Amino acid sequence: MLNRVLTRWLVAVASLLVLSAASLAAEKPNVVILATGGTIAGAGADVTNSATYQAAKVPVDKLIAAIPQLQTIANVRGEQVFQIASESFTNDHLLTLGKRVAALVKQSDVDGVVITHGTDTLEETAYFLTLVVHTEKPIVLVGSMRPGTAMSADGTLNLYNAVSVAATKDARGKGVLVTMNDEINSGRDVAKVVNLKTEAFKSPWGPLGMVVEGKNYWFRLPVKRHTMNSEFDIEKIDVLPSVGIAYGAGNVSDTAYRALAEKGAKAIVHAGTGNGSVAKAVVPALQELRGQGIQIIRSSHVNAGGFVLRNAEQPDDKYDWVVAHDLNPQKAKILASVALTQTQDSKELQRIFWEY
């Protein structure tokens, strides 16, 4: 008799514990981590190897298992979308990732998405998603400058912070975010401005905020069109037109511009000096290529925030060129490629560059 009573009591307690655990899980936000590779999934031969290592080695389940504290802030699950170094990202990778993110944010059981990514092209992917995914739910990209095997590895804290941001309601509606080195940056603005250092990513106009011990502190809001307010939609894009970048410098020739055109570029971003300056030796080739229907976009390769003014340095109206505003060359390439899925009109392209 006593054994039966004790057994029933134990069963009842176990049931209460299960219900309590289920209740706690239901109260926590649900965050999906999409892994694509990069240094954050890298491994070196020795703990002293912070710059010499193999990227894209550690699968997403091990990344999550290495940070058990994640489960205290969200119900976390992972998907391995790619396992590559980000310098090998192609337009097809962008489209595949974008469509997966768009599908996830439509699910009622997903409150936020984190994307682990190599740092070399992280800023391009972040801006692409900013343009084409329609959602108010947080989408947070994260990477690391050191592999997890290195001393003072930054990946675990970066990933913890990214999940923390993605799980919070106050991150909603702010567009795609990049969370590294305790900063929360806009996917539109942020760029990798230095290698080897953990503070590699900066925005020329400053971060949106900070994340400290799981709490967000916001300082400014993005004002350019993004996500829910974007006219572009990943579900309507199956192919991205080819856009090339040609670098401006002293003694530059028109060789790179003509080669890009011959390879089928629909637009060429001129990564110019200063205010997107174009050397005299290059101007005739760019006029000729524009006459062939190729869009010419003047950008600047000034790292701290090149700001290209229309009809300054070059008569853009006369030549029917577009200026990239404050977008660096690689982000200008992303916007041009997305915009060209909808229009070939240079005036419309310029309007898009002002608004995004």
mmCIF file with all atom_site columns, N, CA, C and O in Angstrom, residues 210-240:
data_model
loop_
_atom_site.group_PDB
_atom_site.id
_atom_site.type_symbol
_atom_site.label_atom_id
_atom_site.label_alt_id
_atom_site.label_comp_id
_atom_site.label_asym_id
_atom_site.label_entity_id
_atom_site.label_seq_id
_atom_site.pdbx_PDB_ins_code
_atom_site.Cartn_x
_atom_site.Cartn_y
_atom_site.Cartn_z
_atom_site.occupancy
_atom_site.B_iso_or_equiv
_atom_site.pdbx_formal_charge
_atom_site.auth_seq_id
_atom_site.auth_comp_id
_atom_site.auth_asym_id
_atom_site.auth_atom_id
_atom_site.pdbx_PDB_model_num
ATOM 1   N N  . MET A 1 210 ? 24.437 48.958 -28.022 1.00 0.00 ? 210 MET A N  1
ATOM 2   C CA . MET A 1 210 ? 25.353 48.004 -27.404 1.00 0.00 ? 210 MET A CA 1
ATOM 3   C C  . MET A 1 210 ? 24.533 46.888 -26.766 1.00 0.00 ? 210 MET A C  1
ATOM 4   O O  . MET A 1 210 ? 23.369 47.083 -26.408 1.00 0.00 ? 210 MET A O  1
ATOM 5   N N  . VAL A 1 211 ? 25.151 45.723 -26.622 1.00 0.00 ? 211 VAL A N  1
ATOM 6   C CA . VAL A 1 211 ? 24.548 44.652 -25.851 1.00 0.00 ? 211 VAL A CA 1
ATOM 7   C C  . VAL A 1 211 ? 25.545 44.260 -24.768 1.00 0.00 ? 211 VAL A C  1
ATOM 8   O O  . VAL A 1 211 ? 26.688 43.918 -25.064 1.00 0.00 ? 211 VAL A O  1
ATOM 9   N N  . VAL A 1 212 ? 25.121 44.355 -23.516 1.00 0.00 ? 212 VAL A N  1
ATOM 10  C CA . VAL A 1 212 ? 25.987 44.090 -22.375 1.00 0.00 ? 212 VAL A CA 1
ATOM 11  C C  . VAL A 1 212 ? 25.285 43.130 -21.430 1.00 0.00 ? 212 VAL A C  1
ATOM 12  O O  . VAL A 1 212 ? 24.190 43.434 -20.928 1.00 0.00 ? 212 VAL A O  1
ATOM 13  N N  . GLU A 1 213 ? 25.879 41.955 -21.242 1.00 0.00 ? 213 GLU A N  1
ATOM 14  C CA . GLU A 1 213 ? 25.332 40.938 -20.344 1.00 0.00 ? 213 GLU A CA 1
ATOM 15  C C  . GLU A 1 213 ? 23.861 40.651 -20.638 1.00 0.00 ? 213 GLU A C  1
ATOM 16  O O  . GLU A 1 213 ? 23.025 40.549 -19.742 1.00 0.00 ? 213 GLU A O  1
ATOM 17  N N  . GLY A 1 214 ? 23.567 40.551 -21.929 1.00 0.00 ? 214 GLY A N  1
ATOM 18  C CA . GLY A 1 214 ? 22.228 40.166 -22.349 1.00 0.00 ? 214 GLY A CA 1
ATOM 19  C C  . GLY A 1 214 ? 21.208 41.278 -22.393 1.00 0.00 ? 214 GLY A C  1
ATOM 20  O O  . GLY A 1 214 ? 20.034 41.029 -22.670 1.00 0.00 ? 214 GLY A O  1
ATOM 21  N N  . LYS A 1 215 ? 21.621 42.520 -22.173 1.00 0.00 ? 215 LYS A N  1
ATOM 22  C CA . LYS A 1 215 ? 20.682 43.643 -22.212 1.00 0.00 ? 215 LYS A CA 1
ATOM 23  C C  . LYS A 1 215 ? 21.079 44.603 -23.329 1.00 0.00 ? 215 LYS A C  1
ATOM 24  O O  . LYS A 1 215 ? 22.253 44.929 -23.488 1.00 0.00 ? 215 LYS A O  1
ATOM 25  N N  . ASN A 1 216 ? 20.080 45.055 -24.097 1.00 0.00 ? 216 ASN A N  1
ATOM 26  C CA . ASN A 1 216 ? 20.314 45.974 -25.204 1.00 0.00 ? 216 ASN A CA 1
ATOM 27  C C  . ASN A 1 216 ? 20.233 47.424 -24.746 1.00 0.00 ? 216 ASN A C  1
ATOM 28  O O  . ASN A 1 216 ? 19.345 47.789 -23.957 1.00 0.00 ? 216 ASN A O  1
ATOM 29  N N  . TYR A 1 217 ? 21.129 48.235 -25.252 1.00 0.00 ? 217 TYR A N  1
ATOM 30  C CA . TYR A 1 217 ? 21.107 49.678 -25.013 1.00 0.00 ? 217 TYR A CA 1
ATOM 31  C C  . TYR A 1 217 ? 21.151 50.358 -26.380 1.00 0.00 ? 217 TYR A C  1
ATOM 32  O O  . TYR A 1 217 ? 22.137 50.260 -27.101 1.00 0.00 ? 217 TYR A O  1
ATOM 33  N N  . TRP A 1 218 ? 20.071 51.066 -26.738 1.00 0.00 ? 218 TRP A N  1
ATOM 34  C CA . TRP A 1 218 ? 19.941 51.653 -28.073 1.00 0.00 ? 218 TRP A CA 1
ATOM 35  C C  . TRP A 1 218 ? 20.260 53.138 -28.045 1.00 0.00 ? 218 TRP A C  1
ATOM 36  O O  . TRP A 1 218 ? 19.868 53.857 -27.124 1.00 0.00 ? 218 TRP A O  1
ATOM 37  N N  . PHE A 1 219 ? 20.971 53.603 -29.095 1.00 0.00 ? 219 PHE A N  1
ATOM 38  C CA . PHE A 1 219 ? 21.374 54.999 -29.176 1.00 0.00 ? 219 PHE A CA 1
ATOM 39  C C  . PHE A 1 219 ? 20.783 55.724 -30.378 1.00 0.00 ? 219 PHE A C  1
ATOM 40  O O  . PHE A 1 219 ? 20.635 56.934 -30.369 1.00 0.00 ? 219 PHE A O  1
ATOM 41  N N  . ARG A 1 220 ? 20.505 55.005 -31.458 1.00 0.00 ? 220 ARG A N  1
ATOM 42  C CA . ARG A 1 220 ? 19.927 55.628 -32.652 1.00 0.00 ? 220 ARG A CA 1
ATOM 43  C C  . ARG A 1 220 ? 19.146 54.581 -33.433 1.00 0.00 ? 220 ARG A C  1
ATOM 44  O O  . ARG A 1 220 ? 19.239 53.388 -33.151 1.00 0.00 ? 220 ARG A O  1
ATOM 45  N N  . LEU A 1 221 ? 18.365 55.053 -34.412 1.00 0.00 ? 221 LEU A N  1
ATOM 46  C CA . LEU A 1 221 ? 17.553 54.171 -35.239 1.00 0.00 ? 221 LEU A CA 1
ATOM 47  C C  . LEU A 1 221 ? 17.951 54.322 -36.704 1.00 0.00 ? 221 LEU A C  1
ATOM 48  O O  . LEU A 1 221 ? 18.374 55.399 -37.133 1.00 0.00 ? 221 LEU A O  1
ATOM 49  N N  . PRO A 1 222 ? 17.809 53.269 -37.498 1.00 0.00 ? 222 PRO A N  1
ATOM 50  C CA . PRO A 1 222 ? 18.072 53.386 -38.940 1.00 0.00 ? 222 PRO A CA 1
ATOM 51  C C  . PRO A 1 222 ? 16.964 54.191 -39.609 1.00 0.00 ? 222 PRO A C  1
ATOM 52  O O  . PRO A 1 222 ? 15.787 54.040 -39.273 1.00 0.00 ? 222 PRO A O  1
ATOM 53  N N  . VAL A 1 223 ? 17.338 55.054 -40.553 1.00 0.00 ? 223 VAL A N  1
ATOM 54  C CA . VAL A 1 223 ? 16.333 55.895 -41.216 1.00 0.00 ? 223 VAL A CA 1
ATOM 55  C C  . VAL A 1 223 ? 16.127 55.510 -42.675 1.00 0.00 ? 223 VAL A C  1
ATOM 56  O O  . VAL A 1 223 ? 15.131 55.929 -43.281 1.00 0.00 ? 223 VAL A O  1
ATOM 57  N N  . LYS A 1 224 ? 17.031 54.739 -43.249 1.00 0.00 ? 224 LYS A N  1
ATOM 58  C CA . LYS A 1 224 ? 16.872 54.322 -44.639 1.00 0.00 ? 224 LYS A CA 1
ATOM 59  C C  . LYS A 1 224 ? 15.851 53.182 -44.727 1.00 0.00 ? 224 LYS A C  1
ATOM 60  O O  . LYS A 1 224 ? 15.605 52.456 -43.759 1.00 0.00 ? 224 LYS A O  1
ATOM 61  N N  . ARG A 1 225 ? 15.242 53.034 -45.899 1.00 0.00 ? 225 ARG A N  1
ATOM 62  C CA . ARG A 1 225 ? 14.231 51.983 -46.077 1.00 0.00 ? 225 ARG A CA 1
ATOM 63  C C  . ARG A 1 225 ? 14.844 50.598 -45.903 1.00 0.00 ? 225 ARG A C  1
ATOM 64  O O  . ARG A 1 225 ? 15.964 50.334 -46.353 1.00 0.00 ? 225 ARG A O  1
ATOM 65  N N  . HIS A 1 226 ? 14.100 49.716 -45.246 1.00 0.00 ? 226 HIS A N  1
ATOM 66  C CA . HIS A 1 226 ? 14.614 48.366 -45.014 1.00 0.00 ? 226 HIS A CA 1
ATOM 67  C C  . HIS A 1 226 ? 13.458 47.402 -44.726 1.00 0.00 ? 226 HIS A C  1
ATOM 68  O O  . HIS A 1 226 ? 12.351 47.798 -44.387 1.00 0.00 ? 226 HIS A O  1
ATOM 69  N N  . THR A 1 227 ? 13.726 46.154 -44.853 1.00 0.00 ? 227 THR A N  1
ATOM 70  C CA . THR A 1 227 ? 12.853 45.019 -44.512 1.00 0.00 ? 227 THR A CA 1
ATOM 71  C C  . THR A 1 227 ? 11.385 45.297 -44.851 1.00 0.00 ? 227 THR A C  1
ATOM 72  O O  . THR A 1 227 ? 11.026 45.307 -46.018 1.00 0.00 ? 227 THR A O  1
ATOM 73  N N  . MET A 1 228 ? 10.544 45.558 -43.856 1.00 0.00 ? 228 MET A N  1
ATOM 74  C CA . MET A 1 228 ? 9.104  45.707 -44.099 1.00 0.00 ? 228 MET A CA 1
ATOM 75  C C  . MET A 1 228 ? 8.773  46.858 -45.053 1.00 0.00 ? 228 MET A C  1
ATOM 76  O O  . MET A 1 228 ? 7.750  46.840 -45.733 1.00 0.00 ? 228 MET A O  1
ATOM 77  N N  . ASN A 1 229 ? 9.658  47.869 -45.117 1.00 0.00 ? 229 ASN A N  1
ATOM 78  C CA . ASN A 1 229 ? 9.399  49.028 -45.966 1.00 0.00 ? 229 ASN A CA 1
ATOM 79  C C  . ASN A 1 229 ? 10.097 48.946 -47.324 1.00 0.00 ? 229 ASN A C  1
ATOM 80  O O  . ASN A 1 229 ? 10.076 49.907 -48.091 1.00 0.00 ? 229 ASN A O  1
ATOM 81  N N  . SER A 1 230 ? 10.711 47.808 -47.605 1.00 0.00 ? 230 SER A N  1
ATOM 82  C CA . SER A 1 230 ? 11.444 47.675 -48.859 1.00 0.00 ? 230 SER A CA 1
ATOM 83  C C  . SER A 1 230 ? 10.512 47.311 -50.006 1.00 0.00 ? 230 SER A C  1
ATOM 84  O O  . SER A 1 230 ? 9.541  46.571 -49.840 1.00 0.00 ? 230 SER A O  1
ATOM 85  N N  . GLU A 1 231 ? 10.824 47.813 -51.183 1.00 0.00 ? 231 GLU A N  1
ATOM 86  C CA . GLU A 1 231 ? 10.041 47.472 -52.375 1.00 0.00 ? 231 GLU A CA 1
ATOM 87  C C  . GLU A 1 231 ? 10.511 46.169 -53.018 1.00 0.00 ? 231 GLU A C  1
ATOM 88  O O  . GLU A 1 231 ? 9.907  45.684 -53.960 1.00 0.00 ? 231 GLU A O  1
ATOM 89  N N  . PHE A 1 232 ? 11.592 45.609 -52.498 1.00 0.00 ? 232 PHE A N  1
ATOM 90  C CA . PHE A 1 232 ? 12.145 44.375 -53.041 1.00 0.00 ? 232 PHE A CA 1
ATOM 91  C C  . PHE A 1 232 ? 11.724 43.182 -52.185 1.00 0.00 ? 232 PHE A C  1
ATOM 92  O O  . PHE A 1 232 ? 11.557 43.302 -50.981 1.00 0.00 ? 232 PHE A O  1
ATOM 93  N N  . ASP A 1 233 ? 11.564 42.034 -52.822 1.00 0.00 ? 233 ASP A N  1
ATOM 94  C CA . ASP A 1 233 ? 11.050 40.864 -52.130 1.00 0.00 ? 233 ASP A CA 1
ATOM 95  C C  . ASP A 1 233 ? 11.803 39.625 -52.595 1.00 0.00 ? 233 ASP A C  1
ATOM 96  O O  . ASP A 1 233 ? 11.790 39.303 -53.790 1.00 0.00 ? 233 ASP A O  1
ATOM 97  N N  . ILE A 1 234 ? 12.458 38.932 -51.673 1.00 0.00 ? 234 ILE A N  1
ATOM 98  C CA . ILE A 1 234 ? 13.252 37.760 -52.010 1.00 0.00 ? 234 ILE A CA 1
ATOM 99  C C  . ILE A 1 234 ? 12.416 36.694 -52.713 1.00 0.00 ? 234 ILE A C  1
ATOM 100 O O  . ILE A 1 234 ? 12.923 35.945 -53.557 1.00 0.00 ? 234 ILE A O  1
ATOM 101 N N  . GLU A 1 235 ? 11.131 36.633 -52.410 1.00 0.00 ? 235 GLU A N  1
ATOM 102 C CA . GLU A 1 235 ? 10.275 35.611 -53.015 1.00 0.00 ? 235 GLU A CA 1
ATOM 103 C C  . GLU A 1 235 ? 10.024 35.860 -54.504 1.00 0.00 ? 235 GLU A C  1
ATOM 104 O O  . GLU A 1 235 ? 9.542  34.975 -55.213 1.00 0.00 ? 235 GLU A O  1
ATOM 105 N N  . LYS A 1 236 ? 10.359 37.063 -54.961 1.00 0.00 ? 236 LYS A N  1
ATOM 106 C CA . LYS A 1 236 ? 10.175 37.394 -56.376 1.00 0.00 ? 236 LYS A CA 1
ATOM 107 C C  . LYS A 1 236 ? 11.493 37.461 -57.131 1.00 0.00 ? 236 LYS A C  1
ATOM 108 O O  . LYS A 1 236 ? 11.521 37.858 -58.299 1.00 0.00 ? 236 LYS A O  1
ATOM 109 N N  . ILE A 1 237 ? 12.581 37.101 -56.464 1.00 0.00 ? 237 ILE A N  1
ATOM 110 C CA . ILE A 1 237 ? 13.903 37.168 -57.094 1.00 0.00 ? 237 ILE A CA 1
ATOM 111 C C  . ILE A 1 237 ? 14.489 35.770 -57.183 1.00 0.00 ? 237 ILE A C  1
ATOM 112 O O  . ILE A 1 237 ? 14.697 35.110 -56.162 1.00 0.00 ? 237 ILE A O  1
ATOM 113 N N  . ASP A 1 238 ? 14.764 35.325 -58.388 1.00 0.00 ? 238 ASP A N  1
ATOM 114 C CA . ASP A 1 238 ? 15.376 34.010 -58.594 1.00 0.00 ? 238 ASP A CA 1
ATOM 115 C C  . ASP A 1 238 ? 16.786 34.103 -59.171 1.00 0.00 ? 238 ASP A C  1
ATOM 116 O O  . ASP A 1 238 ? 17.562 33.157 -59.078 1.00 0.00 ? 238 ASP A O  1
ATOM 117 N N  . VAL A 1 239 ? 17.105 35.246 -59.784 1.00 0.00 ? 239 VAL A N  1
ATOM 118 C CA . VAL A 1 239 ? 18.432 35.458 -60.364 1.00 0.00 ? 239 VAL A CA 1
ATOM 119 C C  . VAL A 1 239 ? 18.848 36.894 -60.069 1.00 0.00 ? 239 VAL A C  1
ATOM 120 O O  . VAL A 1 239 ? 18.045 37.817 -60.211 1.00 0.00 ? 239 VAL A O  1
ATOM 121 N N  . LEU A 1 240 ? 20.102 37.076 -59.673 1.00 0.00 ? 240 LEU A N  1
ATOM 122 C CA . LEU A 1 240 ? 20.641 38.412 -59.458 1.00 0.00 ? 240 LEU A CA 1
ATOM 123 C C  . LEU A 1 240 ? 21.550 38.783 -60.629 1.00 0.00 ? 240 LEU A C  1
ATOM 124 O O  . LEU A 1 240 ? 22.478 38.040 -60.965 1.00 0.00 ? 240 LEU A O  1
#
